[in-house]
PDB file of C-alpha atoms in Angstrom:
ATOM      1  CA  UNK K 192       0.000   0.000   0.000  1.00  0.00           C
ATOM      2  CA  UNK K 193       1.325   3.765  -0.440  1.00  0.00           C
ATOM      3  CA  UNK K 194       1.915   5.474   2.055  1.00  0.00           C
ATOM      4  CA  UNK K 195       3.406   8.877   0.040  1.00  0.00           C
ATOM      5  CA  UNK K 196       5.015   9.807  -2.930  1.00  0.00           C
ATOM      6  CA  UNK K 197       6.932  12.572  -3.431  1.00  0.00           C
ATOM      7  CA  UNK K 198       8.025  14.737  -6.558  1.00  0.00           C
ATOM      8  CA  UNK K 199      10.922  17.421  -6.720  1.00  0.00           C
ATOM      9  CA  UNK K 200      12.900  19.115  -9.797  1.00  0.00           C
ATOM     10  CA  UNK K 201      15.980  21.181  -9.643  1.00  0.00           C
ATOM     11  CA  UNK K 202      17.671  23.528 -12.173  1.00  0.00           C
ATOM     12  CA  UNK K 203      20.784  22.047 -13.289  1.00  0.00           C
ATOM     13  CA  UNK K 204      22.404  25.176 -14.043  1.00  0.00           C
ATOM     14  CA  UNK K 205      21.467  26.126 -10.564  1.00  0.00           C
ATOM     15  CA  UNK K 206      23.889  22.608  -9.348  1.00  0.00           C
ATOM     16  CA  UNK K 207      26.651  24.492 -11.597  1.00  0.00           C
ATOM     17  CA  UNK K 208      27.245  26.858  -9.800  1.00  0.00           C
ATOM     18  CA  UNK K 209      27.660  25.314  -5.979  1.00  0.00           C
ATOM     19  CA  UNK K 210      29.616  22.239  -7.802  1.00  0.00           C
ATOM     20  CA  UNK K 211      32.626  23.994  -6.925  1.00  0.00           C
ATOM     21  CA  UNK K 212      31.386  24.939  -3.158  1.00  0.00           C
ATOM     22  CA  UNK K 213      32.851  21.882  -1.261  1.00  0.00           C
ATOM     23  CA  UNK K 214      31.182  23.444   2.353  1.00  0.00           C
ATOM     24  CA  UNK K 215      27.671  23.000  -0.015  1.00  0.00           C
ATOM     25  CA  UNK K 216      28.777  19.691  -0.868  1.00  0.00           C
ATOM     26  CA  UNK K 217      30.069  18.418   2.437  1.00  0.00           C
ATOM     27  CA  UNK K 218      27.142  19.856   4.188  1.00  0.00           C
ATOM     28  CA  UNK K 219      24.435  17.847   2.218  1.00  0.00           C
ATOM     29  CA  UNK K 220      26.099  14.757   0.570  1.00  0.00           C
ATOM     30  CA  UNK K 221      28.465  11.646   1.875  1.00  0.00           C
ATOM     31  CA  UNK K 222      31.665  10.626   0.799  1.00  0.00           C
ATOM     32  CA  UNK K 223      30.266   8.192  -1.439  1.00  0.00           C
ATOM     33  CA  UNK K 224      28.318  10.673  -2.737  1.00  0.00           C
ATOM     34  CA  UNK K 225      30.597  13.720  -3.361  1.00  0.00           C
ATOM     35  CA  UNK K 226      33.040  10.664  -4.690  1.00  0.00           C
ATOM     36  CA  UNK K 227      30.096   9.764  -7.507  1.00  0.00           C
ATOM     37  CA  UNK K 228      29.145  13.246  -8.136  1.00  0.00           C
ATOM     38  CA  UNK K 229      33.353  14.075  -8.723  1.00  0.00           C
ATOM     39  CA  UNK K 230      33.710  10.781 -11.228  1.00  0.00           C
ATOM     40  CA  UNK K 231      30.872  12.125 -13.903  1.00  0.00           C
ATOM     41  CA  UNK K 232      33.068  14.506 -15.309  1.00  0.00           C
ATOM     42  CA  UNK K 233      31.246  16.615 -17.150  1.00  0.00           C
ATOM     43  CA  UNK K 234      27.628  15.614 -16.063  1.00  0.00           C
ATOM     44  CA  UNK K 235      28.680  16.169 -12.127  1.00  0.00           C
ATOM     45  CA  UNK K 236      26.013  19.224 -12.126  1.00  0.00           C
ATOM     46  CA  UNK K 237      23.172  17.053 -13.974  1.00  0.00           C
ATOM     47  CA  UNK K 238      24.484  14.171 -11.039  1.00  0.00           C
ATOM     48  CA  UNK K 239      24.645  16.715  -8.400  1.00  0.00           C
ATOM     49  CA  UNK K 240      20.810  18.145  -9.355  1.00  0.00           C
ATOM     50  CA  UNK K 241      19.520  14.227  -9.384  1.00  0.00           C
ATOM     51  CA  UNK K 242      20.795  13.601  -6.375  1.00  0.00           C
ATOM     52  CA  UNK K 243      19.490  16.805  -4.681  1.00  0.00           C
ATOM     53  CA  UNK K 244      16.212  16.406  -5.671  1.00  0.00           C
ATOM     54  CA  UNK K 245      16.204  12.627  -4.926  1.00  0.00           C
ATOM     55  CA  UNK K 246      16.142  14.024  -0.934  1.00  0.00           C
ATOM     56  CA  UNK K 247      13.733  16.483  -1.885  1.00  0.00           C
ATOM     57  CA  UNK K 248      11.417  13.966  -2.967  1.00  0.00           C
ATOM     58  CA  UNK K 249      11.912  11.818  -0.016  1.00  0.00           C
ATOM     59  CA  UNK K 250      11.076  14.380   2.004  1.00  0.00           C
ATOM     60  CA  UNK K 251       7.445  14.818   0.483  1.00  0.00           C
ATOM     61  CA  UNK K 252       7.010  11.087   0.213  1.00  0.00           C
ATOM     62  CA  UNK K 253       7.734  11.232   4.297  1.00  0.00           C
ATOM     63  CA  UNK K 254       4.958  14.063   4.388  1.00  0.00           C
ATOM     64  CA  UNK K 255       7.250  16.025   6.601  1.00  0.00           C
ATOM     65  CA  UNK K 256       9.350  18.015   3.989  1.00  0.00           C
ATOM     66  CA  UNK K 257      13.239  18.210   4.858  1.00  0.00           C
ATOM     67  CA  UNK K 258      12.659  17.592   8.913  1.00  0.00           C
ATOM     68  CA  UNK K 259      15.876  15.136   8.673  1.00  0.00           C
ATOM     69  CA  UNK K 260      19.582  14.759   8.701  1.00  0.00           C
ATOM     70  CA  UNK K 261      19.868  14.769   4.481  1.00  0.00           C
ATOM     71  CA  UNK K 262      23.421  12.629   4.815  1.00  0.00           C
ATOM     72  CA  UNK K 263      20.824  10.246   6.935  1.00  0.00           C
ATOM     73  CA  UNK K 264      19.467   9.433   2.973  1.00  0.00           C
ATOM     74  CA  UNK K 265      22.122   8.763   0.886  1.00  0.00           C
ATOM     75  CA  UNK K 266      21.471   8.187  -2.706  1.00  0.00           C
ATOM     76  CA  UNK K 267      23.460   4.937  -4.199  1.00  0.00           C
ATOM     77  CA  UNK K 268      23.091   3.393  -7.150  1.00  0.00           C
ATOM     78  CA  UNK K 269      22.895  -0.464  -8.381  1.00  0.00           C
ATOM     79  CA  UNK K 270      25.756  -1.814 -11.249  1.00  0.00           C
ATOM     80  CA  UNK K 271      23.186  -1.155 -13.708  1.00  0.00           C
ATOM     81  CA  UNK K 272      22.809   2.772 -12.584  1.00  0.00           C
ATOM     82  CA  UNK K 273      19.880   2.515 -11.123  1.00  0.00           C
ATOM     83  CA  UNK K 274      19.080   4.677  -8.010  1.00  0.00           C
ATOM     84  CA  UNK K 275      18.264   4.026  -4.317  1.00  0.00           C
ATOM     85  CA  UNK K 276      17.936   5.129  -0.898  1.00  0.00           C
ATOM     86  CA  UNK K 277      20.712   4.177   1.386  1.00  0.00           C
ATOM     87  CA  UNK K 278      19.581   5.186   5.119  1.00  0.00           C
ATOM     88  CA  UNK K 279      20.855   5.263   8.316  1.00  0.00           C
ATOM     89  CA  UNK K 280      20.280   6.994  11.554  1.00  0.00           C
ATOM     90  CA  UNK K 281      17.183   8.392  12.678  1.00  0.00           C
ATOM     91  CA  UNK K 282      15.716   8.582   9.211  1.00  0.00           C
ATOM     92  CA  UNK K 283      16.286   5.052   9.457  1.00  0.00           C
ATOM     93  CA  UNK K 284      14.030   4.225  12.575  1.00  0.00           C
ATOM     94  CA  UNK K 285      11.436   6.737  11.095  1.00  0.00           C
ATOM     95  CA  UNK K 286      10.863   4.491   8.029  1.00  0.00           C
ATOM     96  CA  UNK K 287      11.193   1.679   9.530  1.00  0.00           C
ATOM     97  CA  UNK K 288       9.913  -1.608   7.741  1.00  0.00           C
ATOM     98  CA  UNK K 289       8.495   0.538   4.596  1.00  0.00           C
ATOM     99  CA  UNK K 290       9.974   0.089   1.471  1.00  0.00           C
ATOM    100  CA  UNK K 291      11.423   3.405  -0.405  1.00  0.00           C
ATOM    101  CA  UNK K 292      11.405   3.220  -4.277  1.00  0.00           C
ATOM    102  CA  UNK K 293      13.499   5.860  -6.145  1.00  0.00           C
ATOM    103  CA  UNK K 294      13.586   7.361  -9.606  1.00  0.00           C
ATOM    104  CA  UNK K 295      15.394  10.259 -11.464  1.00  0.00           C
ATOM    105  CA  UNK K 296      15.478  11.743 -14.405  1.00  0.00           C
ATOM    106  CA  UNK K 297      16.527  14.450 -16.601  1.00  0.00           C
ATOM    107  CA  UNK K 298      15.961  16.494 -19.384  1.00  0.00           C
ATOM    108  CA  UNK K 299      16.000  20.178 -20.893  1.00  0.00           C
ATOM    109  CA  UNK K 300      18.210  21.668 -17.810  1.00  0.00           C
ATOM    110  CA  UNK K 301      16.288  19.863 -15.151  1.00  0.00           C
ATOM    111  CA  UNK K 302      16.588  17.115 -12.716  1.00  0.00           C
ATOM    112  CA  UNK K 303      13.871  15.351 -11.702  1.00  0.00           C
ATOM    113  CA  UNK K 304      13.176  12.393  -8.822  1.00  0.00           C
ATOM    114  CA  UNK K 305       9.951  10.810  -7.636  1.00  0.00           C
ATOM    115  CA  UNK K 306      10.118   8.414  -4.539  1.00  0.00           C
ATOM    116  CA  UNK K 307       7.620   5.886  -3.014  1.00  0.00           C
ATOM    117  CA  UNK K 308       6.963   5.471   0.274  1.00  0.00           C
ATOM    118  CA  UNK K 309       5.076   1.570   0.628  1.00  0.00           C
ATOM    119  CA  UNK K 310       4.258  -0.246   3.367  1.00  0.00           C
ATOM    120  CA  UNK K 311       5.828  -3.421   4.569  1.00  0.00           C
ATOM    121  CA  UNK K 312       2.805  -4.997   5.152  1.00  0.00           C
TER     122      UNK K 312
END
C-alpha cells in the first residue's frame, strides 16, 4: 500500500554553480556521494541536481518536507545505474519496515526524482 510519494525538480544550471562549493557539498552529501558526483566529469552538475532532488522527494514522500539529517538518505546506485535510498540513523528508525522506491530523471536543464513510500505490510 502507499503510504506517500513525493516529486521534486531542480535547475541544473542552478547545481553548476555550488559544484565547486565543497562546504555545499560536504554539508548535504556523503563521501560516497561527493566521490560519484566528482567521477561524472562533465555531467557532475546534472548528477549533483539528481541527487538533490532525490532528498527532496523523499522528504514529500515522508509528508514532513526536509525535517531530517539529508546525509541520513544517501542516494546509491545499483551496477546497472539505477538509483536508491541508502539510510541510516534516525531517518532510518522513522521508516522503519516501509519500502522506499526511487527514480530520477533528466531532461531540458532539469533534474527530476519521484520516490515511493510503501508499506511493509
Amino acid at each position: 500500500m502507499c503510504k506517500g510519494i513525493g516529486l521534486d525538480v531542480c535547475e541544473i544550471a542552478r547545481m553548476e554553480k555550488v559544484l565547486q562549493d565543497d562546504r555545499f557539498l560536504t554539508r548535504y552529501f556523503t563521501s560516497g556521494e561527493i566521490d560519484y558526483i566528482r567521477s561524472r566529469g562533465t555531467g557532475a552538475a546534472r548528477s549533483l541536481a539528481g541527487l538533490f532532488a532525490a532528498r527532496e522527494a523523499l522528504g514529500k514522500a515522508l509528508g514532513g518536507g526536509i525535517d531530517f539529517d539529508l546525509k541520513e538518505a544517501e542516494i546509491c546506485h545499483t551496477e546497472s545505474g539505477a538509483p536508491f535510498y541508502r539510510l541510516s540513523g534516525k531517518l532510518r528508525e522513522r521508516v522503519g519496515d516501509n519500502r522506499l522506491f526511487l527514480s530520477v530523471s533528466h531532461d531540458g536543464g532539469i533534474a527530476a526524482a519521484v520516490c515511493l513510500l510503501e508499506s511493509a505490510s
